[in-house]
Short mmCIF file of C-alpha atoms in Angstrom, two decimals:
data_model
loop_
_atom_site.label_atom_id
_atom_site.label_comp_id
_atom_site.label_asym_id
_atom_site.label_seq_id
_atom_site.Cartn_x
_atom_site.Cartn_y
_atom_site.Cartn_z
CA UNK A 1 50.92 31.42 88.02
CA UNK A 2 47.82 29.21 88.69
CA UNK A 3 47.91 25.95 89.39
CA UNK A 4 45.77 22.81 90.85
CA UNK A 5 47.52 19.95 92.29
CA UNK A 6 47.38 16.91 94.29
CA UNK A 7 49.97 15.75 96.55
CA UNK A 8 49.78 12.23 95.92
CA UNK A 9 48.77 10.55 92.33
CA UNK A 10 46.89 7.25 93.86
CA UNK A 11 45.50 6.67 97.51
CA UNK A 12 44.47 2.91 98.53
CA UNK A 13 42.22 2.64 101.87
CA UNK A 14 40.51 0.04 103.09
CA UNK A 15 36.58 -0.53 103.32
CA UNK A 16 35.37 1.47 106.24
CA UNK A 17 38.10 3.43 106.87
CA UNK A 18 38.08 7.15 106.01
CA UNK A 19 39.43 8.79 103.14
CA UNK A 20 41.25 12.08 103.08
CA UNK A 21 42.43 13.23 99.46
CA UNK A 22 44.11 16.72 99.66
CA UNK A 23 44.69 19.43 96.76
CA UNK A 24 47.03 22.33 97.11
CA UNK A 25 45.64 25.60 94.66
CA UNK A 26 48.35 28.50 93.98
CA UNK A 27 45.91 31.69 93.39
CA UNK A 28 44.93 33.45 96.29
CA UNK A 29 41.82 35.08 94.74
CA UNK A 30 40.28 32.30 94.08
CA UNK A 31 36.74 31.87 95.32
CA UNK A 32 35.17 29.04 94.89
CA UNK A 33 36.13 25.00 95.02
CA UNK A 34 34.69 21.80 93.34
CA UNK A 35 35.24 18.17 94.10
CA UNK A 36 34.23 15.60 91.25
CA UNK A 37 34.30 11.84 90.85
CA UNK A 38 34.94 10.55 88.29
CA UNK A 39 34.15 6.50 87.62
CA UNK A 40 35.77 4.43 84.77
CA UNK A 41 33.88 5.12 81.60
CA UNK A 42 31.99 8.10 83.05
CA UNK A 43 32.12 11.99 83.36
CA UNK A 44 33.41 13.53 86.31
CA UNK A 45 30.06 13.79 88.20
CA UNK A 46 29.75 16.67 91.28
CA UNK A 47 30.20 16.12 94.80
CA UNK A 48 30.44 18.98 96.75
CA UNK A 49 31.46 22.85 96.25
CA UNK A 50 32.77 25.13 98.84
CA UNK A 51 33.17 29.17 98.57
CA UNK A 52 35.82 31.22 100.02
CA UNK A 53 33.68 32.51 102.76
CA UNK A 54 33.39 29.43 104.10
CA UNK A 55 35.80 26.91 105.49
CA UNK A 56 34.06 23.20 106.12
CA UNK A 57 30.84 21.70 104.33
CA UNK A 58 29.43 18.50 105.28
CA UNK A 59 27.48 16.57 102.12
CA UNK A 60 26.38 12.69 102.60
CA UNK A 61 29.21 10.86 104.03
CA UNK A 62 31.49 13.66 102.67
CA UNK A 63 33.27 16.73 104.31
CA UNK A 64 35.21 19.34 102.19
CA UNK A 65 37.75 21.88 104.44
CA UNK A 66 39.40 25.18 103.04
CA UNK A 67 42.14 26.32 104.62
CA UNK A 68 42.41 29.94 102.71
CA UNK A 69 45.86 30.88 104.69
CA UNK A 70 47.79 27.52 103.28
CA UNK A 71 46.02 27.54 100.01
CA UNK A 72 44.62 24.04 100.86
CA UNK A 73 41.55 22.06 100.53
CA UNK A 74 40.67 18.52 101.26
CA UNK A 75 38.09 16.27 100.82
CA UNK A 76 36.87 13.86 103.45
CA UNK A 77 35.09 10.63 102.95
CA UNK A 78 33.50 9.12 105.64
CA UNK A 79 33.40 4.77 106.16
CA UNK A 80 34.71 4.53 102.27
CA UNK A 81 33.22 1.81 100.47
CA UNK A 82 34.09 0.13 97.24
CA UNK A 83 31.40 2.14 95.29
CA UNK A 84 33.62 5.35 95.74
CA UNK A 85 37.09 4.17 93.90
CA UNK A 86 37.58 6.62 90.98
CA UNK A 87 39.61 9.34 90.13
CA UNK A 88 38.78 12.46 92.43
CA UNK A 89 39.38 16.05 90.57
CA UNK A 90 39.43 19.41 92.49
CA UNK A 91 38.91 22.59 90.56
CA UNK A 92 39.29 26.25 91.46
CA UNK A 93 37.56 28.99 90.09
CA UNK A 94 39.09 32.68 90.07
CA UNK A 95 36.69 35.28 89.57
CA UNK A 96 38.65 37.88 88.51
CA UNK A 97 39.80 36.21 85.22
CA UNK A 98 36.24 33.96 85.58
CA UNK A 99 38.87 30.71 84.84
CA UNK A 100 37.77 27.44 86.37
CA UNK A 101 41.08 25.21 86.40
CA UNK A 102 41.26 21.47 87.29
CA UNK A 103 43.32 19.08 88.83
CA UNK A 104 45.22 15.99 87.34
CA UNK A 105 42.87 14.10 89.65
CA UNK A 106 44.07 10.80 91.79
CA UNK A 107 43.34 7.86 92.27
CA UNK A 108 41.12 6.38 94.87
CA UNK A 109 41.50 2.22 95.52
CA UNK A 110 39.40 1.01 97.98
CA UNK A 111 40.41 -2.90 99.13
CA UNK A 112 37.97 -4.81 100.35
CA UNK B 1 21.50 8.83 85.49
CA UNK B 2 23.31 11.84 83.73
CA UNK B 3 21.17 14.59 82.99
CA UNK B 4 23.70 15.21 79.90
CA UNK B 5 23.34 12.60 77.03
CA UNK B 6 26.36 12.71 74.69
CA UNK B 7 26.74 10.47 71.62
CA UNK B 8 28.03 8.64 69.91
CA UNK B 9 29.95 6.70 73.07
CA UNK B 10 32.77 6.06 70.94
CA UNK B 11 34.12 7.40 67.72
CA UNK B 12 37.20 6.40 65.48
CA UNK B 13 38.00 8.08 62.23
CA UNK B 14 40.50 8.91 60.11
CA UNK B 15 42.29 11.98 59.36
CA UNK B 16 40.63 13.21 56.73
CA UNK B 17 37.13 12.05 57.94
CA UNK B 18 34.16 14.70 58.84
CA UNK B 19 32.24 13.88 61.78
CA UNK B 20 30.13 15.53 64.34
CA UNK B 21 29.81 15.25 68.43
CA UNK B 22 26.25 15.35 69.70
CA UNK B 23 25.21 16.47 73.49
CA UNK B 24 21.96 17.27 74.64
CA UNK B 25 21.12 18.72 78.47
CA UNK B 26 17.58 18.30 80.18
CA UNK B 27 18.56 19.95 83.27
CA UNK B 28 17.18 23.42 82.00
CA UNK B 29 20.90 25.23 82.36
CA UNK B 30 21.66 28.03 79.91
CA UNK B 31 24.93 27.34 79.65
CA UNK B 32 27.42 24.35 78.09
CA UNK B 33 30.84 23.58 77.36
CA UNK B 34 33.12 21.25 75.70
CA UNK B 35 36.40 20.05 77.59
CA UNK B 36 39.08 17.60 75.81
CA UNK B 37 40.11 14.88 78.74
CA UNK B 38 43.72 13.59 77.75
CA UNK B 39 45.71 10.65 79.83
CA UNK B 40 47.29 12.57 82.85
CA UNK B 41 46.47 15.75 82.02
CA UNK B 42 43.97 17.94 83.47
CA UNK B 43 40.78 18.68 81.96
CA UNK B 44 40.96 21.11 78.91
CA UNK B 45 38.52 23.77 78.09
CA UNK B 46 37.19 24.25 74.61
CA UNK B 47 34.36 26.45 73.80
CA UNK B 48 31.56 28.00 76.43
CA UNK B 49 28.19 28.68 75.36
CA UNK B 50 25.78 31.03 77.26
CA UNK B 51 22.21 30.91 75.60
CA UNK B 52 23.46 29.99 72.55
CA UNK B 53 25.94 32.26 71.96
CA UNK B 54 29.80 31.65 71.77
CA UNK B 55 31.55 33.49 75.12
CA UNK B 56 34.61 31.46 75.01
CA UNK B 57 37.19 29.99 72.30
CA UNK B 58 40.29 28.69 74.26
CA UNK B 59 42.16 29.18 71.54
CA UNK B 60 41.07 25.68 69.75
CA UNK B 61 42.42 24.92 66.29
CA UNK B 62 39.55 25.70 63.90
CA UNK B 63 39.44 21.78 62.99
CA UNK B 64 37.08 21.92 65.69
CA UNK B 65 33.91 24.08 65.36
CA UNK B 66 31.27 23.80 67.78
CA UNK B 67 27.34 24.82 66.69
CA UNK B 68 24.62 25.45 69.58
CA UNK B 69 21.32 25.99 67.79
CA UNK B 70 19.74 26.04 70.88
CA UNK B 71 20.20 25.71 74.94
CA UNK B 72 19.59 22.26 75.08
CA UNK B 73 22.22 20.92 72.04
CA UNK B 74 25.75 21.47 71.40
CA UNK B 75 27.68 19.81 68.99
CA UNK B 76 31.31 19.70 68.09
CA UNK B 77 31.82 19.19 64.30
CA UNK B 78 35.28 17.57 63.48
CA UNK B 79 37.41 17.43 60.40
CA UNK B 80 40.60 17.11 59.21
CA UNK B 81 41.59 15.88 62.71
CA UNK B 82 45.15 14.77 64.23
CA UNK B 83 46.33 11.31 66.14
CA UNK B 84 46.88 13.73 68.90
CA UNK B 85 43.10 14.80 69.05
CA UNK B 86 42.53 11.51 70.38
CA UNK B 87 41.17 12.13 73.26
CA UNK B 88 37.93 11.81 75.44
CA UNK B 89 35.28 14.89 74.45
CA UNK B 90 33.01 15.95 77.25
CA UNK B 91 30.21 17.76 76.75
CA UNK B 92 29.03 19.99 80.00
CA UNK B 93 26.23 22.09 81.22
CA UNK B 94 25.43 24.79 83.63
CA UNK B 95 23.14 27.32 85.31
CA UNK B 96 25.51 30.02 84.49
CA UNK B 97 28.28 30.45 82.12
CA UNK B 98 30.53 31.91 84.28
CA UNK B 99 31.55 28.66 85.98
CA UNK B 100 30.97 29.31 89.53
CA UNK B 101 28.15 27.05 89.59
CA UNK B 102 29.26 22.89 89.20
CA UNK B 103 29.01 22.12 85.83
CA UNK B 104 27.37 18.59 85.08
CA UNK B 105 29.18 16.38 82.83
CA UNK B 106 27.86 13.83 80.04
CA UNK B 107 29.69 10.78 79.90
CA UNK B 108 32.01 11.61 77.15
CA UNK B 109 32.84 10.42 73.42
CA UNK B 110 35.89 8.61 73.57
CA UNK B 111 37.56 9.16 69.94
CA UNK B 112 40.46 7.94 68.16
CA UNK B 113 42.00 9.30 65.25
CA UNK B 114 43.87 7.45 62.52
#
């Protein structure tokens, strides 16, 4: 069946360093992936979007690779700083049943 | 700055209360949704909209019915809720209803039932 997950439920880096928060999908047709934040007391806001045809986009300070023949994607932040702990969700959309499905999300702590 | 205002910020009632969730989208998308955010779970979808009219019902108990009188409002009307609808309600918009482009989130009603 489908599923969205993370491989670890909170992630703590330290200011500056890079962040790398990883999500594993199950569904082979899917074609098309979403990062959001999400900050306390907020909605999960965008971040970046990949499609299947594609495996790396670069945003502003942020990187997202697909890796189609694992089933993985990642997201990559670049010189983290304490503005980006929240809760990180990816998503998955399948086009052949036109489902979006998210992640639990996980926790990012940055220490300063 | 969200581009989807939702209201009221918080909400407690009690079970046998009537009230009403209020989002509004000036982003010009044609489409919006309502999710239900629990603790630890993932984000649930509730109803899709695409230019006003109802394309999805994820099979949502009909003490929730939504009402989109136009492409800019949606609104979830509650009644006769449960403690376990407790929940955060986010209210969501699009350029398409099929989902493949990001959807842009308001910042939620947080409600409590009693």
């Amino acid at each position: 069946g489908e599923s969205v997950g993370l491989h670890l439920p909170t992630l703590s880096v330290q200011e500056g360093d890079n962040s790398i928060i990883n999500c594993a999908y199950s569904n082979s047709a899917s074609d098309y992936f979403i990062w959001y934040k999400q900050e306390s007391g907020k909605g999960p806001q965008f971040i970046i979007d990949i499609r299947s045809n594609m495996d790396k986009r670069q945003g502003q300070r942020v990187t997202v690779l697909l890796n189609k023949t694992v089933k993985h994607l990642s997201l990559q932040i670049a010189a983290t700083q304490p503005g980006d702990s929240a809760v990180y969700f990816c998503a998955e959309y399948n086009g052949a049943n036109s489902k979006l499905t998210f992640g639990k999300g996980i926790t990012l702590s940055v220490r300063p | 700055e969200t581009g989807v205002t939702q209201t009221p910020r918080h909400l407690v009632m009690g079970m046998t209360n009537k009230k009403s969730l209020k989002c509004e989208q000036h982003l010009g998308h044609n489409a919006m949704y309502w999710y239900k955010q629990s603790a630890k779970k993932p984000l649930e979808l509730m109803f899709v909209y695409s230019l006003e009219e109802r394309v999805e019902n994820n099979s949502v108990p009909s003490r929730f019915s939504p009402e989109c009188p136009n492409s800019s409002h949606l609104f979830l009307h509650l009644h006769t809720l449960q403690p376990e609808d407790s929940a955060l309600y986010l209210c969501a918009s699009s350029q398409g209803h099929l989902q493949t482009y990001p959807l842009h989130f308001g910042n939620g009603t947080r409600l409590t039932v009693t």
